[in-house]
Coordinates of C-alpha atoms and ligand atoms in Angstrom, one line a residue:
M6 CA -0.8 -4.8 49.6
E7 CA -2.3 -5.8 46.3
T8 CA -1.3 -6.4 42.7
A9 CA -3.7 -6.1 39.7
Q10 CA -3.6 -7.8 36.4
G11 CA -6.4 -6.3 34.4
N12 CA -9.5 -6.9 36.4
V13 CA -8.0 -9.5 38.7
I14 CA -6.7 -8.2 42.0
Y15 CA -4.4 -10.4 44.1
L16 CA -4.5 -9.6 47.8
N17 CA -1.0 -10.0 49.1
H18 CA -1.4 -8.9 52.7
P19 CA 0.6 -11.1 55.1
L20 CA -2.4 -11.5 57.3
I21 CA -4.3 -13.0 54.4
K22 CA -1.4 -15.2 53.4
H23 CA -0.9 -16.5 57.0
K24 CA -4.6 -17.3 57.5
I25 CA -4.9 -19.1 54.2
T26 CA -1.9 -21.2 55.1
C27 CA -3.7 -22.2 58.3
M28 CA -6.8 -23.1 56.3
R29 CA -4.8 -25.4 54.0
D30 CA -3.6 -27.5 56.9
K31 CA -5.6 -30.7 56.9
N32 CA -5.4 -30.8 60.7
T33 CA -7.3 -27.5 61.0
G34 CA -10.7 -28.4 62.4
T35 CA -14.2 -27.1 61.5
K36 CA -14.4 -24.4 64.1
E37 CA -11.0 -22.9 63.4
F38 CA -11.6 -23.3 59.7
N39 CA -14.8 -21.3 59.9
T40 CA -13.2 -18.6 61.9
L41 CA -10.4 -18.3 59.3
V42 CA -12.8 -18.2 56.3
S43 CA -14.7 -15.4 58.0
E44 CA -11.5 -13.4 58.9
V45 CA -10.0 -13.8 55.4
A46 CA -13.4 -12.7 53.9
M47 CA -13.3 -9.6 56.1
L48 CA -9.7 -8.7 55.2
E49 CA -10.4 -9.2 51.5
A50 CA -13.6 -7.2 51.6
Y51 CA -11.7 -4.3 53.2
E52 CA -9.8 -4.1 49.9
A53 CA -12.6 -5.1 47.5
L54 CA -15.0 -2.5 48.9
G55 CA -12.5 0.4 48.7
D56 CA -14.6 2.1 46.0
L57 CA -17.9 1.7 47.8
E58 CA -19.9 4.9 47.5
T59 CA -20.5 7.1 50.5
E60 CA -23.1 9.8 51.3
L61 CA -22.9 12.7 53.6
V62 CA -25.0 12.7 56.7
E63 CA -25.3 15.3 59.5
V64 CA -23.6 14.4 62.7
E65 CA -23.3 16.5 65.8
T66 CA -19.9 16.3 67.6
P67 CA -19.5 17.6 71.1
L68 CA -18.5 20.8 69.4
M69 CA -20.6 21.4 66.4
K70 CA -22.8 20.0 63.6
T71 CA -21.0 18.7 60.6
M72 CA -21.7 16.8 57.4
Q73 CA -19.6 13.6 57.2
P74 CA -19.5 10.5 54.9
V75 CA -21.1 7.1 55.7
I76 CA -21.4 4.0 53.7
S77 CA -25.0 3.4 52.6
G78 CA -25.8 -0.3 53.2
K79 CA -28.3 0.0 50.4
K80 CA -25.3 0.2 48.0
L81 CA -24.2 -3.3 48.6
V82 CA -25.6 -6.8 48.1
I83 CA -23.5 -9.8 49.2
V84 CA -24.2 -12.9 47.2
P85 CA -22.8 -16.2 48.6
I86 CA -22.7 -19.2 46.3
L87 CA -24.1 -22.0 48.4
R88 CA -22.9 -23.8 50.3
A89 CA -19.3 -22.7 50.8
G90 CA -19.9 -19.0 50.1
L91 CA -22.1 -18.8 53.2
G92 CA -18.9 -19.1 55.3
M93 CA -17.7 -15.7 53.9
V94 CA -20.9 -13.7 54.6
E95 CA -20.4 -12.9 58.3
G96 CA -16.9 -11.5 57.7
V97 CA -18.2 -9.0 55.0
R98 CA -21.3 -8.3 57.0
T99 CA -19.3 -7.3 60.0
L100 CA -17.9 -4.4 57.9
V101 CA -21.2 -3.5 56.2
P102 CA -24.0 -4.6 58.5
A103 CA -26.8 -3.1 56.4
A104 CA -25.8 -4.9 53.2
R105 CA -28.5 -7.0 51.6
I106 CA -27.9 -10.7 51.1
G107 CA -28.8 -12.7 48.0
H108 CA -28.3 -16.4 47.6
I109 CA -27.3 -18.6 44.6
G110 CA -27.4 -22.3 45.1
L111 CA -25.0 -24.3 42.9
Y112 CA -23.4 -27.7 43.2
R113 CA -20.7 -29.3 40.9
D114 CA -21.7 -32.6 39.4
P115 CA -19.0 -35.0 40.6
E116 CA -18.7 -36.6 37.2
T117 CA -18.9 -33.7 34.7
H118 CA -17.8 -31.0 37.2
E119 CA -20.4 -28.8 35.7
P120 CA -22.4 -26.6 38.0
H121 CA -26.1 -27.2 38.6
A122 CA -28.4 -24.5 39.9
Y123 CA -30.9 -25.3 42.6
Y124 CA -31.6 -21.9 44.3
N125 CA -31.7 -18.3 43.2
K126 CA -33.0 -15.5 45.5
L127 CA -31.6 -12.0 44.8
P128 CA -32.9 -8.8 46.4
D129 CA -35.0 -6.2 44.5
G130 CA -33.1 -3.2 43.1
I131 CA -29.9 -5.1 42.5
E132 CA -29.3 -2.9 39.5
K133 CA -28.6 0.0 41.9
R134 CA -26.2 -1.8 44.1
T135 CA -22.7 -3.3 43.9
A136 CA -23.0 -7.1 43.9
L137 CA -20.2 -8.8 45.8
I138 CA -20.4 -12.5 44.9
V139 CA -18.4 -14.6 47.4
D140 CA -17.2 -18.2 47.2
P141 CA -14.0 -19.5 48.8
M142 CA -13.0 -21.6 45.7
L143 CA -12.6 -20.6 42.0
A144 CA -11.6 -23.9 40.4
T145 CA -12.8 -24.5 36.8
G146 CA -14.7 -21.2 37.1
G147 CA -18.0 -22.8 36.0
S148 CA -19.8 -21.9 39.3
A149 CA -18.5 -18.3 39.3
C150 CA -19.5 -17.8 35.7
D151 CA -23.1 -19.0 36.3
A152 CA -23.4 -16.9 39.4
V153 CA -22.3 -13.8 37.6
R154 CA -24.8 -14.6 34.8
F155 CA -27.7 -15.0 37.3
V156 CA -26.8 -11.6 38.9
K157 CA -26.7 -10.0 35.4
E158 CA -30.0 -11.6 34.4
A159 CA -31.5 -10.1 37.6
G160 CA -30.2 -6.6 36.5
G161 CA -26.9 -6.4 38.3
K162 CA -24.4 -4.1 36.6
K163 CA -21.6 -3.5 39.0
I164 CA -20.4 -7.0 39.9
K165 CA -17.3 -8.1 41.9
F166 CA -16.3 -11.7 42.6
M167 CA -14.3 -12.5 45.7
C168 CA -12.6 -15.9 46.4
I169 CA -10.0 -17.2 48.8
V170 CA -8.2 -19.7 46.6
A171 CA -8.1 -19.7 42.8
A172 CA -6.8 -21.9 40.0
P173 CA -5.4 -20.2 36.9
E174 CA -8.0 -22.1 34.9
G175 CA -10.9 -20.5 36.8
I176 CA -9.4 -17.0 36.5
E177 CA -8.9 -17.4 32.8
R178 CA -12.5 -18.6 32.3
L179 CA -14.2 -16.0 34.5
T180 CA -12.3 -13.1 33.0
R181 CA -12.9 -14.4 29.5
E182 CA -16.7 -14.9 30.0
H183 CA -17.2 -11.8 32.2
P184 CA -14.5 -9.3 31.4
D185 CA -16.4 -6.5 33.1
V186 CA -16.3 -8.3 36.6
Q187 CA -13.6 -7.4 39.1
V188 CA -12.1 -10.6 40.6
Y189 CA -10.5 -10.5 44.1
V190 CA -8.2 -13.4 44.9
G191 CA -6.6 -14.4 48.2
A192 CA -4.2 -17.0 46.8
L193 CA -3.4 -18.1 43.3
D194 CA -2.6 -21.8 43.3
D195 CA -0.9 -24.1 40.8
G196 CA -3.8 -25.7 38.9
L197 CA -6.4 -28.5 39.1
N198 CA -6.2 -32.3 39.6
A199 CA -8.1 -34.9 37.6
N200 CA -11.2 -34.3 39.8
K201 CA -10.9 -30.5 39.2
Y202 CA -9.8 -29.9 42.8
I203 CA -7.4 -27.0 43.3
L204 CA -3.8 -27.9 44.0
P205 CA -2.4 -27.5 46.6
G206 CA -5.7 -26.0 47.6
L207 CA -7.5 -26.7 50.9
G208 CA -9.7 -29.6 49.9
D209 CA -13.5 -29.4 49.7
A210 CA -14.4 -26.0 51.2
G211 CA -18.1 -26.8 51.8
D212 CA -17.2 -30.0 53.7
R213 CA -14.6 -28.3 55.8
I214 CA -16.9 -25.4 56.7
F215 CA -19.9 -27.6 57.5
G216 CA -18.1 -30.7 58.8
T217 CA -19.8 -33.0 56.3
K218 CA -16.8 -35.3 55.8
Ligands
PRP312 C1 -17.4 -25.7 45.3 C2 -17.0 -24.3 45.6 C3 -17.5 -23.6 44.3 C4 -17.2 -24.6 43.3 C5 -15.9 -24.2 42.6 O1 -18.7 -25.9 45.5 O2 -17.6 -23.8 46.8 O3 -18.8 -23.2 44.4 O4 -17.1 -25.9 43.9 O5 -15.7 -25.1 41.5 P1 -15.8 -24.6 40.0 O6 -15.0 -23.3 39.9 O7 -15.1 -25.7 39.3 O8 -17.2 -24.4 39.6 P2 -19.4 -27.4 45.4 O9 -20.0 -27.5 44.1 O10 -18.5 -28.4 45.9 O11 -20.7 -27.2 46.4 P3 -20.8 -27.0 47.9 O12 -20.3 -25.6 48.2 O13 -22.2 -27.1 48.2 O14 -19.9 -28.0 48.6
URA313 N1 -14.4 -27.0 45.2 C1 -13.8 -27.1 46.4 O1 -14.4 -27.0 47.5 N2 -12.5 -27.3 46.4 C2 -11.8 -27.3 45.3 O2 -10.5 -27.5 45.3 C3 -12.4 -27.2 44.0 C4 -13.8 -27.1 44.0

């Protein structure tokens, strides 16, 4: 249920498609929108974390002791780009409850559309973990590129970026600036408008998640 073009993986599962269509609807309210963001994040993470390392632990069944695989939470750090990325955290955390969480605060300047950093808190030992950066929107790609750079500066080596809706412009920039990063995309849209919003898109993800407009 996925197609790959180089390091970009398009998640084509009908459940993901259906839920993103519901998110696009301007009549979808804040509560339902949040639920959908979380559900899509969970479904995407199921695919994106397919190569997460496991370790063997001893477990005793009703019949015998046996060594069986478990995911070590210490192997994953989820990094939401504030604000909108916060909406995706719970969905991923449901699958990997022991994952660490880092935060990167970025906002796009409304005139220049360039990202500005206002917060950066990443867990120790990030070099030993897979970093899954999450943000619903990949528009120009400026925010994603800066977030990847911050994770690399903190020592991150294995980095994945997961979004819900992407513009071709953002994918082009992110893969050009960070060709080593795997990019997971829920829906590939047509492009950007003059204000660098994704078309058809779903509007301002942060505002829709937090009900600020
Ligand atoms: C949105 C979105 C991304 C960014 C994408 O955040 O959540 O972080 O824009 O645009 P880009 O690819 O052109 O950088 P925004 O700056 O609106 O901040 P918010 O999440 O706090 O609303
Ligand atoms: N940020 C959003 O929230 N939506 C877009 O379409 C582009 C950037």
